[in-house]
mmCIF file of N, CA and C and ligand atoms in Angstrom:
data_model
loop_
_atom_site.group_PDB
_atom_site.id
_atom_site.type_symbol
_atom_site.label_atom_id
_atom_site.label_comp_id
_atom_site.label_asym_id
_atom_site.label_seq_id
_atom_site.Cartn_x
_atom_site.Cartn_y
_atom_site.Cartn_z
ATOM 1 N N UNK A 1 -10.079 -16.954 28.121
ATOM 2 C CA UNK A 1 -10.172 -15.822 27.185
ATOM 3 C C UNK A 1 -11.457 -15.948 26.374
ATOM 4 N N UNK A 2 -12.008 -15.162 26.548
ATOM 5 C CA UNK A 2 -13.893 -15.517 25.652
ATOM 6 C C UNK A 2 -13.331 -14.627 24.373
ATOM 7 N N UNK A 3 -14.132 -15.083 23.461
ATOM 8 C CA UNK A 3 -14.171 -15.116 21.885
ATOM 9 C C UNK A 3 -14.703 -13.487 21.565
ATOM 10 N N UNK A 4 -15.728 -12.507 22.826
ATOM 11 C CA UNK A 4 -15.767 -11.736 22.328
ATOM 12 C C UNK A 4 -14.329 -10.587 22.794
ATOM 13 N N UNK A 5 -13.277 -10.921 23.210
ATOM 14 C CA UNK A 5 -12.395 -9.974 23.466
ATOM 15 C C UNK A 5 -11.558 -10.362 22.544
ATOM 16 N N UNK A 6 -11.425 -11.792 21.928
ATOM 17 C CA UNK A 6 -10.424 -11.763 21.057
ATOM 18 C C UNK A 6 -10.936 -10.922 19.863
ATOM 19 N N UNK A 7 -12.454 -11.120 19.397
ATOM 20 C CA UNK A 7 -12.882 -10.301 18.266
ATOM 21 C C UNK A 7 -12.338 -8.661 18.619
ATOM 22 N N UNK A 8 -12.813 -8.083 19.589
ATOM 23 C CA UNK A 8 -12.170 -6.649 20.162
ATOM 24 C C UNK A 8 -10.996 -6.053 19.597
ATOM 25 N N UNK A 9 -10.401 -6.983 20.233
ATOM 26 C CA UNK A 9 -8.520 -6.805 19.644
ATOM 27 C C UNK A 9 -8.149 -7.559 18.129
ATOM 28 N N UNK A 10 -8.985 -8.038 17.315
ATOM 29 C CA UNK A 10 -8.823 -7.967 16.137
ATOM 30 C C UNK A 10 -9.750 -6.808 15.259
ATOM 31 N N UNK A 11 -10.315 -6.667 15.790
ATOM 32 C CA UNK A 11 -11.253 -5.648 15.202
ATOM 33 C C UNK A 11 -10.052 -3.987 15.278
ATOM 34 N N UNK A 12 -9.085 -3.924 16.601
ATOM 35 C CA UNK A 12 -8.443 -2.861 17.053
ATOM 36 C C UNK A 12 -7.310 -2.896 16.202
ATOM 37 N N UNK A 13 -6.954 -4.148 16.305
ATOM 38 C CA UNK A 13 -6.062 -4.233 14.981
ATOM 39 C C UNK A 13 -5.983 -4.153 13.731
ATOM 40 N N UNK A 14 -7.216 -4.291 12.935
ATOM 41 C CA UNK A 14 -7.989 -4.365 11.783
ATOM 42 C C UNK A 14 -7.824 -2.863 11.496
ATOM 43 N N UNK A 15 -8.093 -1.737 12.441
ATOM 44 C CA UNK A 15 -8.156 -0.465 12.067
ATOM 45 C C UNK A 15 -7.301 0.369 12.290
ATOM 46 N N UNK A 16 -5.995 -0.419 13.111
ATOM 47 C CA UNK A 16 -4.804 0.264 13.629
ATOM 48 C C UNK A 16 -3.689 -0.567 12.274
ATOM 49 N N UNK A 17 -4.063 -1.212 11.302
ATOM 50 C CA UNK A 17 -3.740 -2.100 10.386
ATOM 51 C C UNK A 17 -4.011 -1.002 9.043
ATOM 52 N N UNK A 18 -4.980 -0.071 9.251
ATOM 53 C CA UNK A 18 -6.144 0.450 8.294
ATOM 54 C C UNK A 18 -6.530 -0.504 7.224
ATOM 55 N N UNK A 19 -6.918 -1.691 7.845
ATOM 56 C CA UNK A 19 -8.244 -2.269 6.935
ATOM 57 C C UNK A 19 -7.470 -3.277 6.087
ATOM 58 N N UNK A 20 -5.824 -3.524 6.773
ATOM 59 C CA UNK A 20 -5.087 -4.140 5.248
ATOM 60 C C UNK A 20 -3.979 -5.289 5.902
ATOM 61 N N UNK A 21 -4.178 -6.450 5.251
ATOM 62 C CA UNK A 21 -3.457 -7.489 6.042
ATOM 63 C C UNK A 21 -2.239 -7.097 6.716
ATOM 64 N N UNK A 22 -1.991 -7.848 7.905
ATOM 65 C CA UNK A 22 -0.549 -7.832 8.320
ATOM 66 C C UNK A 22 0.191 -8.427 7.415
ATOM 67 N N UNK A 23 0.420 -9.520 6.580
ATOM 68 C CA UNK A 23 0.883 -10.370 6.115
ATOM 69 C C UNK A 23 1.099 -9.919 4.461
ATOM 70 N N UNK A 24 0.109 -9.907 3.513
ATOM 71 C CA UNK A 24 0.342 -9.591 2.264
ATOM 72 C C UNK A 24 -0.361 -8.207 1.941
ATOM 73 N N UNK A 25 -0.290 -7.014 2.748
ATOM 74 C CA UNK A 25 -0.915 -6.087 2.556
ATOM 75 C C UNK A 25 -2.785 -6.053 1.749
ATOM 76 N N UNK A 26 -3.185 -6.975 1.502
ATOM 77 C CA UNK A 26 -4.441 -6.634 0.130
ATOM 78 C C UNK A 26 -5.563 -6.114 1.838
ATOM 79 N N UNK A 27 -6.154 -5.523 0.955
ATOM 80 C CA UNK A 27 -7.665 -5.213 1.923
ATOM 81 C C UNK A 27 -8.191 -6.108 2.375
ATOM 82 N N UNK A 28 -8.590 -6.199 3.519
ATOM 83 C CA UNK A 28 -9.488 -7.220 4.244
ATOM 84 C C UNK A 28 -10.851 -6.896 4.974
ATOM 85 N N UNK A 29 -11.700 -7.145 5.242
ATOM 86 C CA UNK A 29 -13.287 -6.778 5.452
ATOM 87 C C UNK A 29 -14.182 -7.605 6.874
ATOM 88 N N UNK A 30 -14.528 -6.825 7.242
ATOM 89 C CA UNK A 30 -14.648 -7.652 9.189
ATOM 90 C C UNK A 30 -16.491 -7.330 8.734
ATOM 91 N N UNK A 31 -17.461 -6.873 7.575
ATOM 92 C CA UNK A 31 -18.314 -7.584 7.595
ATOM 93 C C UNK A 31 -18.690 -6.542 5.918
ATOM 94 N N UNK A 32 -20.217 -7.266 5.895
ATOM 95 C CA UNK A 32 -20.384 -6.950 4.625
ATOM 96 C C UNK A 32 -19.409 -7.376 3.383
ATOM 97 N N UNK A 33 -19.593 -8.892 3.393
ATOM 98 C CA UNK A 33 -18.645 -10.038 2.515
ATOM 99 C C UNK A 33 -19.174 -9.109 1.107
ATOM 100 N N UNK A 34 -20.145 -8.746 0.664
ATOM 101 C CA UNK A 34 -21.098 -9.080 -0.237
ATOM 102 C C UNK A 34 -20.890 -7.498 -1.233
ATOM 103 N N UNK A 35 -20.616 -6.385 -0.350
ATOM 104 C CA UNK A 35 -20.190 -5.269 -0.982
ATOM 105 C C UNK A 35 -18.885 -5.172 -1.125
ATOM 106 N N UNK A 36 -18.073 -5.907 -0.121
ATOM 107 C CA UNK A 36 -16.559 -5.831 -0.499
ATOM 108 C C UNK A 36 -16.425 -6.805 -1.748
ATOM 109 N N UNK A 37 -16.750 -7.872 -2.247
ATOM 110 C CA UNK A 37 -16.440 -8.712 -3.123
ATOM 111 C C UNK A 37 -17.557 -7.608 -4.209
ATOM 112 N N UNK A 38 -18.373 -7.247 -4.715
ATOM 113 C CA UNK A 38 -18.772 -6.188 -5.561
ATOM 114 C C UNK A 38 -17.817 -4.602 -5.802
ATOM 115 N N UNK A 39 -17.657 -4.234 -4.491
ATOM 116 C CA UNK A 39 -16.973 -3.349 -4.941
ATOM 117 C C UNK A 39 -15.570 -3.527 -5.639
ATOM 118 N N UNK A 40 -14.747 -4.608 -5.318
ATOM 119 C CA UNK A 40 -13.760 -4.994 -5.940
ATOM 120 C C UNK A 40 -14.216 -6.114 -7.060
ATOM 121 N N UNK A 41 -14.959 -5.974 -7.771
ATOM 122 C CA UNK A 41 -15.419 -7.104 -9.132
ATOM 123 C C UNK A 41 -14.839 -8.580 -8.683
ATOM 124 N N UNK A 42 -14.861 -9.219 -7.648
ATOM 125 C CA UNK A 42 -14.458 -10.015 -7.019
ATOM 126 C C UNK A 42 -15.358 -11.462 -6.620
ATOM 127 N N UNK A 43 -15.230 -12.519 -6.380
ATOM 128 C CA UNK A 43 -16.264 -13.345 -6.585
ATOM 129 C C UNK A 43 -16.575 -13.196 -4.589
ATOM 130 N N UNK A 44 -18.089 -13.990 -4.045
ATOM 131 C CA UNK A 44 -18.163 -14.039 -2.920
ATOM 132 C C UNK A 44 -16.967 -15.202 -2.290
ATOM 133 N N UNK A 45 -16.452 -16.246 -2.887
ATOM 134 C CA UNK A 45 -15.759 -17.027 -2.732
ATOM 135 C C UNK A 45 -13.879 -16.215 -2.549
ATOM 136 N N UNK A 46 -13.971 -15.372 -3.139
ATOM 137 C CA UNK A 46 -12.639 -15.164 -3.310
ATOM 138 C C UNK A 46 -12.291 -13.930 -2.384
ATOM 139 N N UNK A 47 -13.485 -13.208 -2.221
ATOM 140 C CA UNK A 47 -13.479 -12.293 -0.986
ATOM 141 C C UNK A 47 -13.236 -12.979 0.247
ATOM 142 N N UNK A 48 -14.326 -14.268 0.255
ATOM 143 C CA UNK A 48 -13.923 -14.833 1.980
ATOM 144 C C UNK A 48 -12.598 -15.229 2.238
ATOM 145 N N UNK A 49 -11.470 -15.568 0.998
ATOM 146 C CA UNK A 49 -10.165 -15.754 1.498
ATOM 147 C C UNK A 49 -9.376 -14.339 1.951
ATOM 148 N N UNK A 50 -9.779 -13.008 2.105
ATOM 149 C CA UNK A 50 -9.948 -11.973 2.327
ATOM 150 C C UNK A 50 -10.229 -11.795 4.214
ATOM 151 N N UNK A 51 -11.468 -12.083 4.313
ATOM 152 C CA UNK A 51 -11.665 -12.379 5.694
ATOM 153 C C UNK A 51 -11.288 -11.820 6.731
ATOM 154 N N UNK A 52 -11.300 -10.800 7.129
ATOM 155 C CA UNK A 52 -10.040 -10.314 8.762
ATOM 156 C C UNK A 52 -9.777 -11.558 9.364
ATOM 157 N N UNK A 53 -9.122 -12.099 10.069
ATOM 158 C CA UNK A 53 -9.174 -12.976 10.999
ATOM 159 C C UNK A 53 -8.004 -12.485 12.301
ATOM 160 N N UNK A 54 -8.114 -13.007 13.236
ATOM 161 C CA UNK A 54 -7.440 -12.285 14.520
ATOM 162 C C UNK A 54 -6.024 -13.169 14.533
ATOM 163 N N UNK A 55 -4.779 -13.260 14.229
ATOM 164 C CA UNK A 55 -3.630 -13.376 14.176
ATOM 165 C C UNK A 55 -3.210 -13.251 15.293
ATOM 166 N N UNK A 56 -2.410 -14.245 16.309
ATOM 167 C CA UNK A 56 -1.511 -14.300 16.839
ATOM 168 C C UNK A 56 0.414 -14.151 16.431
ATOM 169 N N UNK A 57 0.948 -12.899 17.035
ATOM 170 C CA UNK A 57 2.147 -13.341 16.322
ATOM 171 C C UNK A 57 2.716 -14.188 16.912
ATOM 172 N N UNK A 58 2.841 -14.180 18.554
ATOM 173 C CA UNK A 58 3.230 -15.755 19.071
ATOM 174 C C UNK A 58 2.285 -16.168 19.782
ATOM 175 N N UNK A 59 2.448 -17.497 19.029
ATOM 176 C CA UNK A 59 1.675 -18.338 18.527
ATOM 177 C C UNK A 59 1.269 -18.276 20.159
ATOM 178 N N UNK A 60 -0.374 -19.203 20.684
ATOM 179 C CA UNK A 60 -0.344 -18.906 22.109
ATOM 180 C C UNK A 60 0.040 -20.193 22.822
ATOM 181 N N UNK A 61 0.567 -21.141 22.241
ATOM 182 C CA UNK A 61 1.263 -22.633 22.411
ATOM 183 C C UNK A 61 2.498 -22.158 22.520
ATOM 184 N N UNK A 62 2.944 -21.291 22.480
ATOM 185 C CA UNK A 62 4.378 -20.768 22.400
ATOM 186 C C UNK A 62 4.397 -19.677 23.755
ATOM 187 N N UNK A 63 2.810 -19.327 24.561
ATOM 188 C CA UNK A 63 3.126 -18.537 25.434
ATOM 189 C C UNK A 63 2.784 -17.495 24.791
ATOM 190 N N UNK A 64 2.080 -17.234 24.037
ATOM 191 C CA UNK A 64 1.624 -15.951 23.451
ATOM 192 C C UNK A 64 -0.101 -15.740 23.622
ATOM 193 N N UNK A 65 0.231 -14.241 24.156
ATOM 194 C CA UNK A 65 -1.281 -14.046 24.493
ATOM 195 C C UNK A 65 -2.013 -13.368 23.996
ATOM 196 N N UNK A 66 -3.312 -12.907 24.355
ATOM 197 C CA UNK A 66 -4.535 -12.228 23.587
ATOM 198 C C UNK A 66 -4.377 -11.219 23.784
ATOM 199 N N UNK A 67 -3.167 -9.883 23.793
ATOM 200 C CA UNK A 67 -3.345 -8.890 24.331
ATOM 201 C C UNK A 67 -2.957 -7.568 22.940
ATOM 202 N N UNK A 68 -3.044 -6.575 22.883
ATOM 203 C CA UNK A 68 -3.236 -5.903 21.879
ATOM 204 C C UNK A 68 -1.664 -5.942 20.691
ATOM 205 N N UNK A 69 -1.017 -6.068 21.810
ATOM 206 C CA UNK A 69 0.338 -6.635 21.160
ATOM 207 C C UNK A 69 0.859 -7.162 20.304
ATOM 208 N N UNK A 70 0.242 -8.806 20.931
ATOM 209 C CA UNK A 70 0.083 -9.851 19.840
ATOM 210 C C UNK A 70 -0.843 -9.952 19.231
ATOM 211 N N UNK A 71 -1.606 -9.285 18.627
ATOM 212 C CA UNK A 71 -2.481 -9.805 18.209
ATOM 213 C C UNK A 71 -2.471 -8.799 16.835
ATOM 214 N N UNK A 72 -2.442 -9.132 15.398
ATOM 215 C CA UNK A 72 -3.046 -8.744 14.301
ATOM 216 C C UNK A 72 -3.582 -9.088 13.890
ATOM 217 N N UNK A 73 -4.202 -8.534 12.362
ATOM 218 C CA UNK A 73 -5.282 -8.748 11.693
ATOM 219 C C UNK A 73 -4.897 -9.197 10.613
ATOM 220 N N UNK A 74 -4.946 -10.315 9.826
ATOM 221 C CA UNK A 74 -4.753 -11.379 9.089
ATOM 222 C C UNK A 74 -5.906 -11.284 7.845
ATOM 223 N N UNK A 75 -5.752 -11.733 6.448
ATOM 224 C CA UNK A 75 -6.360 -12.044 5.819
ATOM 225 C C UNK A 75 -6.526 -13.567 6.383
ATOM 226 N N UNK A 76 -7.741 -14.332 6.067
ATOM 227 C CA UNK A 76 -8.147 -16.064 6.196
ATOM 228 C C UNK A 76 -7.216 -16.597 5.369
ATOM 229 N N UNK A 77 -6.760 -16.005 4.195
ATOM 230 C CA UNK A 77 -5.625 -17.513 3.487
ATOM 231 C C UNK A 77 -4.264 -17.489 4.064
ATOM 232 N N UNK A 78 -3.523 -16.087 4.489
ATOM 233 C CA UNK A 78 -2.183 -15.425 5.239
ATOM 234 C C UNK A 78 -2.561 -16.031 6.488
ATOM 235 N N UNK A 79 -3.429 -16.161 7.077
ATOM 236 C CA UNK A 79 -3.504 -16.762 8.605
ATOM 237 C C UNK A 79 -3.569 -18.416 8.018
ATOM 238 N N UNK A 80 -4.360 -19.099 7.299
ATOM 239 C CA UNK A 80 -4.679 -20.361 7.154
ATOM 240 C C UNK A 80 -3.138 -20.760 6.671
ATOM 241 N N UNK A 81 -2.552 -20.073 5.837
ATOM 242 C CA UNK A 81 -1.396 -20.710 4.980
ATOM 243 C C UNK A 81 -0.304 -20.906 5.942
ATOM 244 N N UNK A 82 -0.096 -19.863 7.268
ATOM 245 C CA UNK A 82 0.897 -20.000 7.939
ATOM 246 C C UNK A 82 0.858 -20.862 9.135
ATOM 247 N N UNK A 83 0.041 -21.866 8.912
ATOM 248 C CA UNK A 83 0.278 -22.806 9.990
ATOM 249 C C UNK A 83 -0.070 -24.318 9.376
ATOM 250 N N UNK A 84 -0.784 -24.049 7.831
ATOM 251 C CA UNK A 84 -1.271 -25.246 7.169
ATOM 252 C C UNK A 84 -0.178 -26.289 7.053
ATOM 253 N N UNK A 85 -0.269 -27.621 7.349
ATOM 254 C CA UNK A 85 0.668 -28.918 6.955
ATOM 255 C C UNK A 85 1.615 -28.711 8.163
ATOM 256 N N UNK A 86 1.607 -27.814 9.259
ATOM 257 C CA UNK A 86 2.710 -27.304 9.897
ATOM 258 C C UNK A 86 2.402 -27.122 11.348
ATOM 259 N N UNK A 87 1.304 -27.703 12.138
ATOM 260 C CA UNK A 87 0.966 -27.309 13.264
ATOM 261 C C UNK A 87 1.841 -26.705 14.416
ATOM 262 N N UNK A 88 2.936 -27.908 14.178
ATOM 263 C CA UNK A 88 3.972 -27.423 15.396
ATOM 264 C C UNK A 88 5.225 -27.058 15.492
ATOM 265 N N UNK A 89 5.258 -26.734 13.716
ATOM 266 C CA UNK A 89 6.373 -25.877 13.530
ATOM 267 C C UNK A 89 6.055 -24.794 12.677
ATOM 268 N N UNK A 90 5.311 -24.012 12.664
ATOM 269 C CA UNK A 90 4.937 -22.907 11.710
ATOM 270 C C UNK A 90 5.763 -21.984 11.963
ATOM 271 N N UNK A 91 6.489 -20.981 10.915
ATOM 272 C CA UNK A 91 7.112 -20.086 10.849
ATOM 273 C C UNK A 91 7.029 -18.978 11.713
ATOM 274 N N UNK A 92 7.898 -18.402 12.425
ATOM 275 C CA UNK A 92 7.788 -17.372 13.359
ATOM 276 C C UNK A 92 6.962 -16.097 12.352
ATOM 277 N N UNK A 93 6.512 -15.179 13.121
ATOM 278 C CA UNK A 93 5.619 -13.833 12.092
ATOM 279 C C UNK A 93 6.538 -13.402 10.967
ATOM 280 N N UNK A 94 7.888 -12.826 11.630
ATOM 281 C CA UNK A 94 8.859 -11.860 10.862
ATOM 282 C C UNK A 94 9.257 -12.851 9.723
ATOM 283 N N UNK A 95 9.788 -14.251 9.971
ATOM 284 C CA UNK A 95 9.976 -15.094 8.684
ATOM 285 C C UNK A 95 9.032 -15.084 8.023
ATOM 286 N N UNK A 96 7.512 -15.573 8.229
ATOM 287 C CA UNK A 96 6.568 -15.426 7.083
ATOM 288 C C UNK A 96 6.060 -14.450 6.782
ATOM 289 N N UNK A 97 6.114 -13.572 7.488
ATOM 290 C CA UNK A 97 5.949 -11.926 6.534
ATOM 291 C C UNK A 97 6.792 -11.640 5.565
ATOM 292 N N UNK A 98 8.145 -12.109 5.776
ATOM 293 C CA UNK A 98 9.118 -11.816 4.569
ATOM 294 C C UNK A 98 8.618 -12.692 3.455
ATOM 295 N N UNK A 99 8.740 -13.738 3.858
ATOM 296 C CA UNK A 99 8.377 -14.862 2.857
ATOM 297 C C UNK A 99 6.659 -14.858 1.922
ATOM 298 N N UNK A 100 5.362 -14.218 2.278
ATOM 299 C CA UNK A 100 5.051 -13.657 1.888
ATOM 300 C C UNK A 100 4.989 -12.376 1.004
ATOM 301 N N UNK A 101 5.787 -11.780 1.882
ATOM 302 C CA UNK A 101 6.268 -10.233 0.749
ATOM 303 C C UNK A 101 6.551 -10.824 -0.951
ATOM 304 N N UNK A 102 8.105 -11.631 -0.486
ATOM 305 C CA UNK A 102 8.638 -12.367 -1.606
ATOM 306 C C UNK A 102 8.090 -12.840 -2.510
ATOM 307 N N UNK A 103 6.864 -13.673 -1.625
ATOM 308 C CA UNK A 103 5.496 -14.364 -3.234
ATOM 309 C C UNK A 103 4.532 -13.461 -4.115
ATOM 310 N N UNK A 104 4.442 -12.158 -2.968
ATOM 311 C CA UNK A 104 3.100 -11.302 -3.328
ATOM 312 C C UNK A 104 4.216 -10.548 -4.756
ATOM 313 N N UNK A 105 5.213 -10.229 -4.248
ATOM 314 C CA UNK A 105 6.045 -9.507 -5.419
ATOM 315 C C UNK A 105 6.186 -9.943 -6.423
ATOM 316 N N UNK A 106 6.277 -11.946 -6.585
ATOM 317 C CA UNK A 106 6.472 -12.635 -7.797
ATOM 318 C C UNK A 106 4.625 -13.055 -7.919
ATOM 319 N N UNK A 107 4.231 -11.999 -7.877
ATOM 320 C CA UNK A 107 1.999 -12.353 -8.095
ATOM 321 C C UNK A 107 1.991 -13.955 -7.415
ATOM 322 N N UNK A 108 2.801 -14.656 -6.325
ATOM 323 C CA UNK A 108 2.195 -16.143 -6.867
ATOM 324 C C UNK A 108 1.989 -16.301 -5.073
ATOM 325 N N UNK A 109 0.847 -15.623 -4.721
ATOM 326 C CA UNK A 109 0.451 -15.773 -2.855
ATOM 327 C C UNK A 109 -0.786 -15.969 -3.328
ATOM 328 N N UNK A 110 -1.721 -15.308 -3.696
ATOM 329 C CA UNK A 110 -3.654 -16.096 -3.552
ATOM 330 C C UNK A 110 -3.382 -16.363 -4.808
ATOM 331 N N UNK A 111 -4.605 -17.092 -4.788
ATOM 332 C CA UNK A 111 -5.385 -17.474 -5.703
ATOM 333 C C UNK A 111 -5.273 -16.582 -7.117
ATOM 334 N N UNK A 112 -5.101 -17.630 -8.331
ATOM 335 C CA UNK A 112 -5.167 -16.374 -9.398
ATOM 336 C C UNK A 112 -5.701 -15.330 -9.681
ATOM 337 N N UNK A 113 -4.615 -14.393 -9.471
ATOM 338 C CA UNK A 113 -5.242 -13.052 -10.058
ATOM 339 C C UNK A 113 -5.477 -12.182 -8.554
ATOM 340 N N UNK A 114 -5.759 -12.781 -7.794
ATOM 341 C CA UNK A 114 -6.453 -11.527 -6.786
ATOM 342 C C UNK A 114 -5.727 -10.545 -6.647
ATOM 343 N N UNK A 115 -4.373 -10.589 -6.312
ATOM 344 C CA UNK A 115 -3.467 -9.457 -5.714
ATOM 345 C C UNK A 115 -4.197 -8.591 -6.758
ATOM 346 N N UNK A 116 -3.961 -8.755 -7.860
ATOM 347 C CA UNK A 116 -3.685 -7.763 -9.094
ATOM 348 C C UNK A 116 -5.046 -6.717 -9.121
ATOM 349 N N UNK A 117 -6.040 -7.666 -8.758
ATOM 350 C CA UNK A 117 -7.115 -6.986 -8.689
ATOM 351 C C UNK A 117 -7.159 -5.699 -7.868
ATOM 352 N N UNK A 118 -6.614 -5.425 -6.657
ATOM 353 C CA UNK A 118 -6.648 -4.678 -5.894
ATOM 354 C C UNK A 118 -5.629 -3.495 -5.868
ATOM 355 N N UNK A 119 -4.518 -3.907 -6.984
ATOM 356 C CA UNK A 119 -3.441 -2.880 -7.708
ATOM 357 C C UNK A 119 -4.629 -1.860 -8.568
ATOM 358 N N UNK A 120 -5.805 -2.399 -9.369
ATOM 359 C CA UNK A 120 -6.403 -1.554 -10.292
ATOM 360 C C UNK A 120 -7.218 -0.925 -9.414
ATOM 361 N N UNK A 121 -7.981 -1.256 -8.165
ATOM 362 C CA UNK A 121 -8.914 -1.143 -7.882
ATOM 363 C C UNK A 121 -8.900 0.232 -6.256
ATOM 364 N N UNK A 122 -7.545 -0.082 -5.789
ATOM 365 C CA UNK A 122 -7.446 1.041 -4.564
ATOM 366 C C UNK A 122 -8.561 -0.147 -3.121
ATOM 367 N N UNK A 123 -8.435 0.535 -2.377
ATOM 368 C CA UNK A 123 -9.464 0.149 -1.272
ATOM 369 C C UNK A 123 -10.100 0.674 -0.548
ATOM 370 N N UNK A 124 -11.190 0.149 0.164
ATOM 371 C CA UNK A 124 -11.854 1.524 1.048
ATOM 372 C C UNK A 124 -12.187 0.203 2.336
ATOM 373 N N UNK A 125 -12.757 0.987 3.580
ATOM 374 C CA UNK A 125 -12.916 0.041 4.652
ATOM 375 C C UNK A 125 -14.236 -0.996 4.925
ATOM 376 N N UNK A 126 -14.555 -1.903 5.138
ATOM 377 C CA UNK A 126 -15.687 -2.691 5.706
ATOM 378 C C UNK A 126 -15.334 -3.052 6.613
ATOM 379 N N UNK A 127 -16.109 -2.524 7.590
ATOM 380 C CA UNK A 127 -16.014 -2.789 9.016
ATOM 381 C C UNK A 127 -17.057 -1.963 10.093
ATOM 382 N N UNK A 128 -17.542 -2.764 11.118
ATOM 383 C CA UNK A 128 -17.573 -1.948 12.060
ATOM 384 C C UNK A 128 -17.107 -0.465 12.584
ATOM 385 N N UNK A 129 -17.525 0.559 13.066
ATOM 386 C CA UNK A 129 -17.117 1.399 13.980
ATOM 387 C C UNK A 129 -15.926 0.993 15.030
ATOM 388 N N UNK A 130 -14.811 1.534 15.522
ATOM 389 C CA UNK A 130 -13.839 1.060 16.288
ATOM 390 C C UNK A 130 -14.586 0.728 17.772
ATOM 391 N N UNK A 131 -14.088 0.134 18.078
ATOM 392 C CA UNK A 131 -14.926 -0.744 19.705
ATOM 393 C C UNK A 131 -14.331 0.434 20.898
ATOM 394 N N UNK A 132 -14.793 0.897 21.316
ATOM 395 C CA UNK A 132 -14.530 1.523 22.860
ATOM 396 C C UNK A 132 -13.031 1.003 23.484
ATOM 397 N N UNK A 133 -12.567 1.393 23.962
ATOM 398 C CA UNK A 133 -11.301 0.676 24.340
ATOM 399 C C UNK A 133 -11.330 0.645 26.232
HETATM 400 ZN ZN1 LIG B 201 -3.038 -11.730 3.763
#
């Protein structure tokens, strides 16, 4: 599987997502780090935990593949957090999506403060044009 088809199908997901995590809903940005962290008064550091990243829901050690299916679009800390300390037992998608929901509702999933930021602020897209299919 080469790296530019997995980008493809996260990028397809990213916009079939409209621009907003699978995991804790906040906006996420596939380029231009630098206007998304400005337009949201946001630091460059705190945007990159933001990040699109290409999400497997099963996992592909589990038999899960690169195909438009499985594959969503992840913020970097919602993708990093759900497998961190946990390689080979990380939570199936539907459990840590709930379990996310649950933290984002009590403010305590990123880093201080971010959710909240994006309650005042609304979102708009950074990204590429959609890829040809
Ligand atoms: Zn997320």
């Amino acid at each position: 599987m080469t790296q530019s088809h997995i980008q493809k199908l996260r990028l397809i997901a990213f916009h079939r997502q409209h621009c907003l995590c699978f995991y804790c809903g906040l906006p996420i940005w596939e380029e231009a780090v630098e206007q998304f962290a400005s337009a949201h008064g946001i630091s460059n550091a705190q945007a990159n935990l933001l990040k699109c990243t290409a999400e497997h829901l099963i996992a592909e050690r589990d038999g899960g593949q690169a195909t438009p299916g499985n594959i969503v679009a992840a913020c970097a800390w919602c993708n990093r957090r759900r497998h961190a300390g946990r390689p080979h037992k990380a939570p199936d998608a539907p459990t840590y999506r709930c379990r996310v929901a649950k933290r984002m509702a009590m403010g305590k999933w990123h880093p201080t403060g971010l959710a909240a930021v994006f309650k005042r602020n609304g979102h708009a897209c950074y990204a590429p044009k959609m890829p040809e299919c």
